[in-house]
PDB file of C-alpha atoms in Angstrom:
ATOM      1  CA  MET T   1      -0.068   0.194   0.127  1.00 46.00           C
ATOM      2  CA  ALA T   2       1.490   3.494  -1.002  1.00 50.00           C
ATOM      3  CA  THR T   3       1.578   6.036   1.641  1.00 49.00           C
ATOM      4  CA  GLU T   4       0.120   9.444   1.249  1.00 49.00           C
ATOM      5  CA  ASN T   5       2.267  12.999   1.190  1.00 47.00           C
ATOM      6  CA  ILE T   6       0.305  15.736   2.430  1.00 45.00           C
ATOM      7  CA  SER T   7       2.223  18.189   0.285  1.00 47.00           C
ATOM      8  CA  ASP T   8       0.644  16.641  -2.248  1.00 51.00           C
ATOM      9  CA  ARG T   9      -2.716  16.940  -1.446  1.00 51.00           C
ATOM     10  CA  THR T  10      -4.974  19.488  -3.084  1.00 54.00           C
ATOM     11  CA  ASP T  11      -7.588  19.625   0.165  1.00 57.00           C
ATOM     12  CA  VAL T  12      -5.201  20.086   2.999  1.00 52.00           C
ATOM     13  CA  SER T  13      -5.381  23.944   4.115  1.00 51.00           C
ATOM     14  CA  PRO T  14      -2.015  25.719   4.835  1.00 49.00           C
ATOM     15  CA  GLN T  15      -2.631  25.460   8.274  1.00 48.00           C
ATOM     16  CA  GLN T  16      -2.781  21.507   8.434  1.00 51.00           C
ATOM     17  CA  GLU T  17       0.386  21.690   6.334  1.00 57.00           C
ATOM     18  CA  PRO T  18       3.482  20.100   7.625  1.00 51.00           C
ATOM     19  CA  ALA T  19       5.565  22.945   6.830  1.00 59.00           C
ATOM     20  CA  PRO T  20       4.840  26.801   8.793  1.00 66.00           C
ATOM     21  CA  THR T  21       1.902  28.749   7.188  1.00 77.00           C
ATOM     22  CA  PRO T  22       0.533  32.074   8.283  1.00 88.00           C
ATOM     23  CA  LEU T  23      -2.682  31.619  10.020  1.00 88.00           C
ATOM     24  CA  LEU T  24      -4.216  33.504   7.862  1.00 91.00           C
ATOM     25  CA  SER T  25      -3.138  33.733   4.204  1.00 93.00           C
ATOM     26  CA  ALA T  26      -3.044  36.380   1.861  1.00 95.00           C
ATOM     27  CA  ALA T  27      -5.337  34.061  -0.085  1.00 93.00           C
ATOM     28  CA  GLU T  28      -8.414  34.261   2.067  1.00 94.00           C
ATOM     29  CA  ILE T  29      -8.125  38.053   1.509  1.00 93.00           C
ATOM     30  CA  PRO T  30     -11.009  38.955  -0.870  1.00 93.00           C
ATOM     31  CA  VAL T  31      -8.815  41.050  -4.334  1.00 91.00           C
ATOM     32  CA  SER T  32     -11.232  43.890  -3.074  1.00 90.00           C
ATOM     33  CA  GLU T  33      -9.561  44.334   0.653  1.00 92.00           C
ATOM     34  CA  ARG T  34      -6.370  44.473  -0.410  1.00 93.00           C
ATOM     35  CA  PRO T  35      -4.636  47.440  -0.214  1.00 92.00           C
ATOM     36  CA  CYS T  36      -4.279  49.108  -3.408  1.00 93.00           C
ATOM     37  CA  TYR T  37      -2.734  52.407  -4.245  1.00 93.00           C
ATOM     38  CA  ALA T  38      -1.872  54.853  -7.193  1.00 93.00           C
ATOM     39  CA  LEU T  39       1.805  56.386  -7.980  1.00 93.00           C
ATOM     40  CA  ASP T  40       1.655  60.206  -8.659  1.00 91.00           C
ATOM     41  CA  GLU T  41       2.039  60.808 -12.416  1.00 91.00           C
ATOM     42  CA  SER T  42       5.450  62.835 -11.913  1.00 91.00           C
ATOM     43  CA  ARG T  43       6.936  59.722 -10.143  1.00 93.00           C
ATOM     44  CA  LEU T  44       6.045  57.364 -12.808  1.00 94.00           C
ATOM     45  CA  TYR T  45       7.612  59.682 -15.549  1.00 94.00           C
ATOM     46  CA  ALA T  46      10.630  59.714 -13.250  1.00 93.00           C
ATOM     47  CA  LEU T  47      10.672  56.080 -12.324  1.00 94.00           C
ATOM     48  CA  ASP T  48       9.912  55.470 -16.446  1.00 95.00           C
ATOM     49  CA  GLU T  49      13.663  57.389 -17.625  1.00 94.00           C
ATOM     50  CA  VAL T  50      15.270  54.950 -14.449  1.00 93.00           C
ATOM     51  CA  ALA T  51      13.642  51.527 -16.223  1.00 93.00           C
ATOM     52  CA  SER T  52      14.716  52.899 -19.327  1.00 94.00           C
ATOM     53  CA  ARG T  53      18.283  53.463 -18.058  1.00 91.00           C
ATOM     54  CA  ILE T  54      18.300  50.002 -16.197  1.00 91.00           C
ATOM     55  CA  ALA T  55      17.043  48.044 -19.259  1.00 91.00           C
ATOM     56  CA  GLU T  56      20.049  49.052 -21.036  1.00 90.00           C
ATOM     57  CA  THR T  57      22.976  47.385 -18.530  1.00 87.00           C
ATOM     58  CA  ALA T  58      20.491  44.712 -17.259  1.00 86.00           C
ATOM     59  CA  PRO T  59      18.788  41.638 -19.535  1.00 87.00           C
ATOM     60  CA  GLY T  60      14.858  42.294 -19.470  1.00 88.00           C
ATOM     61  CA  SER T  61      12.808  45.209 -21.290  1.00 93.00           C
ATOM     62  CA  PRO T  62      11.939  48.455 -19.841  1.00 95.00           C
ATOM     63  CA  THR T  63       8.760  48.032 -18.931  1.00 94.00           C
ATOM     64  CA  ASP T  64       9.396  45.355 -17.167  1.00 93.00           C
ATOM     65  CA  HIS T  65      12.344  46.973 -15.147  1.00 93.00           C
ATOM     66  CA  LEU T  66       9.634  49.693 -14.639  1.00 94.00           C
ATOM     67  CA  THR T  67       6.679  47.244 -13.379  1.00 95.00           C
ATOM     68  CA  GLY T  68       9.551  46.255 -10.805  1.00 94.00           C
ATOM     69  CA  LYS T  69      10.017  50.068  -9.884  1.00 94.00           C
ATOM     70  CA  VAL T  70       6.562  51.392  -9.695  1.00 96.00           C
ATOM     71  CA  GLY T  71       6.228  47.897  -7.077  1.00 96.00           C
ATOM     72  CA  GLU T  72       8.739  48.708  -5.188  1.00 95.00           C
ATOM     73  CA  GLN T  73       7.531  52.711  -5.056  1.00 95.00           C
ATOM     74  CA  VAL T  74       4.146  51.962  -4.062  1.00 96.00           C
ATOM     75  CA  PHE T  75       5.236  49.540  -1.295  1.00 96.00           C
ATOM     76  CA  ALA T  76       7.473  51.981  -0.256  1.00 95.00           C
ATOM     77  CA  ASN T  77       5.021  54.433  -0.001  1.00 95.00           C
ATOM     78  CA  TYR T  78       2.769  52.069   1.909  1.00 95.00           C
ATOM     79  CA  VAL T  79       5.110  51.821   4.494  1.00 95.00           C
ATOM     80  CA  GLY T  80       6.090  55.772   5.069  1.00 94.00           C
ATOM     81  CA  ILE T  81       9.717  55.170   3.282  1.00 94.00           C
ATOM     82  CA  ASP T  82       8.838  56.802  -0.280  1.00 84.00           C
ATOM     83  CA  GLY T  83      11.915  58.299  -0.141  1.00 83.00           C
ATOM     84  CA  CYS T  84      14.143  55.341  -0.123  1.00 85.00           C
ATOM     85  CA  VAL T  85      13.641  53.429  -3.524  1.00 88.00           C
ATOM     86  CA  ASP T  86      17.072  52.781  -5.199  1.00 83.00           C
ATOM     87  CA  THR T  87      17.349  54.758  -8.693  1.00 82.00           C
ATOM     88  CA  GLU T  88      20.854  53.667  -8.641  1.00 81.00           C
ATOM     89  CA  ILE T  89      22.059  52.401 -12.146  1.00 78.00           C
ATOM     90  CA  TYR T  90      24.748  49.257 -11.627  1.00 74.00           C
ATOM     91  CA  ALA T  91      27.231  47.841 -13.779  1.00 69.00           C
ATOM     92  CA  ASP T  92      25.854  44.685 -13.744  1.00 66.00           C
ATOM     93  CA  GLY T  93      22.119  45.751 -13.522  1.00 60.00           C
ATOM     94  CA  GLY T  94      21.684  44.483 -10.182  1.00 67.00           C
ATOM     95  CA  ASP T  95      20.616  45.163  -6.923  1.00 72.00           C
ATOM     96  CA  GLY T  96      22.076  42.342  -4.666  1.00 76.00           C
ATOM     97  CA  GLY T  97      18.180  41.016  -4.281  1.00 84.00           C
ATOM     98  CA  VAL T  98      17.398  43.864  -1.810  1.00 92.00           C
ATOM     99  CA  ASP T  99      15.079  46.339  -2.664  1.00 93.00           C
ATOM    100  CA  LEU T 100      14.718  48.511   0.427  1.00 94.00           C
ATOM    101  CA  ILE T 101      15.081  48.373   4.313  1.00 95.00           C
ATOM    102  CA  TYR T 102      12.177  48.788   6.454  1.00 95.00           C
ATOM    103  CA  ARG T 103      12.509  48.381  10.390  1.00 95.00           C
ATOM    104  CA  GLY T 104      15.824  47.189  10.102  1.00 96.00           C
ATOM    105  CA  ALA T 105      14.818  44.114   8.058  1.00 97.00           C
ATOM    106  CA  THR T 106      15.683  44.092   4.467  1.00 96.00           C
ATOM    107  CA  VAL T 107      12.794  43.810   1.782  1.00 97.00           C
ATOM    108  CA  ASP T 108      13.046  42.619  -1.783  1.00 96.00           C
ATOM    109  CA  VAL T 109       9.681  43.478  -3.323  1.00 97.00           C
ATOM    110  CA  LYS T 110       8.583  41.104  -6.374  1.00 97.00           C
ATOM    111  CA  THR T 111       6.066  42.873  -9.216  1.00 96.00           C
ATOM    112  CA  VAL T 112       3.746  41.061 -11.637  1.00 95.00           C
ATOM    113  CA  GLY T 113       2.352  43.410 -14.666  1.00 89.00           C
ATOM    114  CA  GLN T 114      -1.020  42.919 -15.797  1.00 79.00           C
ATOM    115  CA  HIS T 115      -1.193  39.987 -17.347  1.00 76.00           C
ATOM    116  CA  ARG T 116      -1.573  38.243 -14.347  1.00 72.00           C
ATOM    117  CA  PRO T 117      -4.464  38.029 -12.362  1.00 74.00           C
ATOM    118  CA  ASP T 118      -3.672  35.638  -9.791  1.00 83.00           C
ATOM    119  CA  PRO T 119      -0.438  36.213  -9.231  1.00 92.00           C
ATOM    120  CA  ALA T 120       1.794  33.850  -6.956  1.00 95.00           C
ATOM    121  CA  LEU T 121       5.483  35.086  -5.823  1.00 96.00           C
ATOM    122  CA  THR T 122       8.267  34.106  -7.685  1.00 95.00           C
ATOM    123  CA  VAL T 123      12.213  34.633  -6.765  1.00 95.00           C
ATOM    124  CA  ASP T 124      14.509  33.963  -8.511  1.00 92.00           C
ATOM    125  CA  ALA T 125      16.782  30.675  -7.462  1.00 92.00           C
ATOM    126  CA  TYR T 126      20.363  30.850  -8.843  1.00 80.00           C
ATOM    127  CA  GLU T 127      21.658  33.282  -6.528  1.00 82.00           C
ATOM    128  CA  PRO T 128      21.007  33.410  -2.542  1.00 90.00           C
ATOM    129  CA  LEU T 129      17.983  34.417  -1.323  1.00 95.00           C
ATOM    130  CA  ARG T 130      19.557  37.813   0.676  1.00 94.00           C
ATOM    131  CA  ALA T 131      16.467  39.855   1.603  1.00 96.00           C
ATOM    132  CA  ASP T 132      14.836  38.733   4.947  1.00 97.00           C
ATOM    133  CA  TYR T 133      10.995  39.348   3.318  1.00 97.00           C
ATOM    134  CA  TYR T 134       9.838  39.357   0.022  1.00 98.00           C
ATOM    135  CA  VAL T 135       6.813  41.111  -1.489  1.00 98.00           C
ATOM    136  CA  LEU T 136       4.331  40.243  -3.925  1.00 98.00           C
ATOM    137  CA  ALA T 137       2.962  43.677  -5.533  1.00 97.00           C
ATOM    138  CA  SER T 138       0.345  43.281  -8.729  1.00 96.00           C
ATOM    139  CA  ARG T 139       0.736  45.977 -11.349  1.00 95.00           C
ATOM    140  CA  ILE T 140      -3.378  46.224 -11.906  1.00 94.00           C
ATOM    141  CA  GLY T 141      -3.046  50.117 -14.450  1.00 93.00           C
ATOM    142  CA  PRO T 142      -0.239  52.464 -15.659  1.00 92.00           C
ATOM    143  CA  THR T 143       0.133  53.913 -12.015  1.00 93.00           C
ATOM    144  CA  ASP T 144      -1.629  51.788  -9.676  1.00 95.00           C
ATOM    145  CA  VAL T 145      -0.999  48.593  -7.984  1.00 96.00           C
ATOM    146  CA  ARG T 146      -1.989  45.953  -5.560  1.00 95.00           C
ATOM    147  CA  LEU T 147      -0.156  44.697  -3.148  1.00 96.00           C
ATOM    148  CA  VAL T 148      -0.902  40.999  -2.748  1.00 96.00           C
ATOM    149  CA  GLY T 149       1.284  40.127   0.332  1.00 97.00           C
ATOM    150  CA  TYR T 150       4.458  38.778   1.870  1.00 97.00           C
ATOM    151  CA  ALA T 151       6.582  35.653   3.209  1.00 96.00           C
ATOM    152  CA  PRO T 152       9.558  35.462   4.845  1.00 96.00           C
ATOM    153  CA  ARG T 153      13.006  33.925   3.674  1.00 95.00           C
ATOM    154  CA  SER T 154      12.212  30.719   5.160  1.00 92.00           C
ATOM    155  CA  PHE T 155       8.942  30.418   3.580  1.00 92.00           C
ATOM    156  CA  VAL T 156      10.951  31.190  -0.208  1.00 94.00           C
ATOM    157  CA  ALA T 157      13.659  28.890   0.912  1.00 92.00           C
ATOM    158  CA  ASN T 158      11.082  26.293   2.093  1.00 90.00           C
ATOM    159  CA  ALA T 159       8.878  26.661  -1.368  1.00 91.00           C
ATOM    160  CA  PRO T 160       9.011  24.778  -5.215  1.00 92.00           C
ATOM    161  CA  ILE T 161      11.335  25.218  -7.454  1.00 93.00           C
ATOM    162  CA  ARG T 162      10.448  25.170 -11.238  1.00 93.00           C
ATOM    163  CA  ASP T 163      12.030  26.061 -14.052  1.00 93.00           C
ATOM    164  CA  HIS T 164      11.051  28.666 -16.808  1.00 87.00           C
ATOM    165  CA  ASP T 165      13.575  28.784 -19.898  1.00 87.00           C
ATOM    166  CA  SER T 166      16.143  26.971 -17.907  1.00 85.00           C
ATOM    167  CA  ASP T 167      15.587  29.878 -14.893  1.00 89.00           C
ATOM    168  CA  PRO T 168      14.975  27.933 -12.015  1.00 94.00           C
ATOM    169  CA  TYR T 169      13.160  29.941  -9.298  1.00 95.00           C
ATOM    170  CA  HIS T 170      11.039  29.479  -5.710  1.00 95.00           C
ATOM    171  CA  ILE T 171       7.179  29.718  -6.408  1.00 94.00           C
ATOM    172  CA  VAL T 172       5.097  30.835  -3.511  1.00 95.00           C
ATOM    173  CA  ASP T 173       1.557  30.264  -3.322  1.00 94.00           C
ATOM    174  CA  GLN T 174      -0.540  33.213  -2.425  1.00 94.00           C
ATOM    175  CA  ARG T 175      -1.748  30.449   0.473  1.00 92.00           C
ATOM    176  CA  TYR T 176       1.489  30.686   2.016  1.00 94.00           C
ATOM    177  CA  LEU T 177       2.009  34.467   2.372  1.00 96.00           C
ATOM    178  CA  PHE T 178       1.272  36.764   4.910  1.00 96.00           C
ATOM    179  CA  PRO T 179      -1.342  39.353   4.221  1.00 96.00           C
ATOM    180  CA  LEU T 180      -0.653  42.901   4.201  1.00 93.00           C
ATOM    181  CA  PRO T 181      -3.092  44.935   6.356  1.00 84.00           C
ATOM    182  CA  ARG T 182      -4.548  48.702   4.875  1.00 76.00           C
ATOM    183  CA  LEU T 183      -2.631  50.802   7.465  1.00 75.00           C
TER     184      LEU T 183
END
């Protein structure tokens, strides 16, 4: 008789799984109740210029880099550190895996575009995880971003690894994300 692995079952709630999970997950928060913020249009234009310059030295399109910067800025605004978004252009195109520092904790904001209505948090697995927390933001319009949830490094490190075009990444379903409260 084959033994059933609880992590392979889909009828088991995150709270019943053997790994630690949020008591209340982001998946349980209706989309309409998640924090959603609009970025000031003048800041959007400044970030667009930064994104274009990043695309000259790093893989990815200016649009993709802009989406990331918009998500970072909205999260920074949300927690009250709006002047802390890094706009420096690095020769290697990276930021070292950390976007912001909030209350002494390092944060990496992962922003998905409008093509993903129910996104999961994805974090590259080919380099070490450096941030203390990973935030999932969803860009829902040119200046609008919905903050979905966050996970500590340990959740991301223990998440399943998938491959896309031979690039490995951790995938954290919304069931494993902590919801961000409305502030």
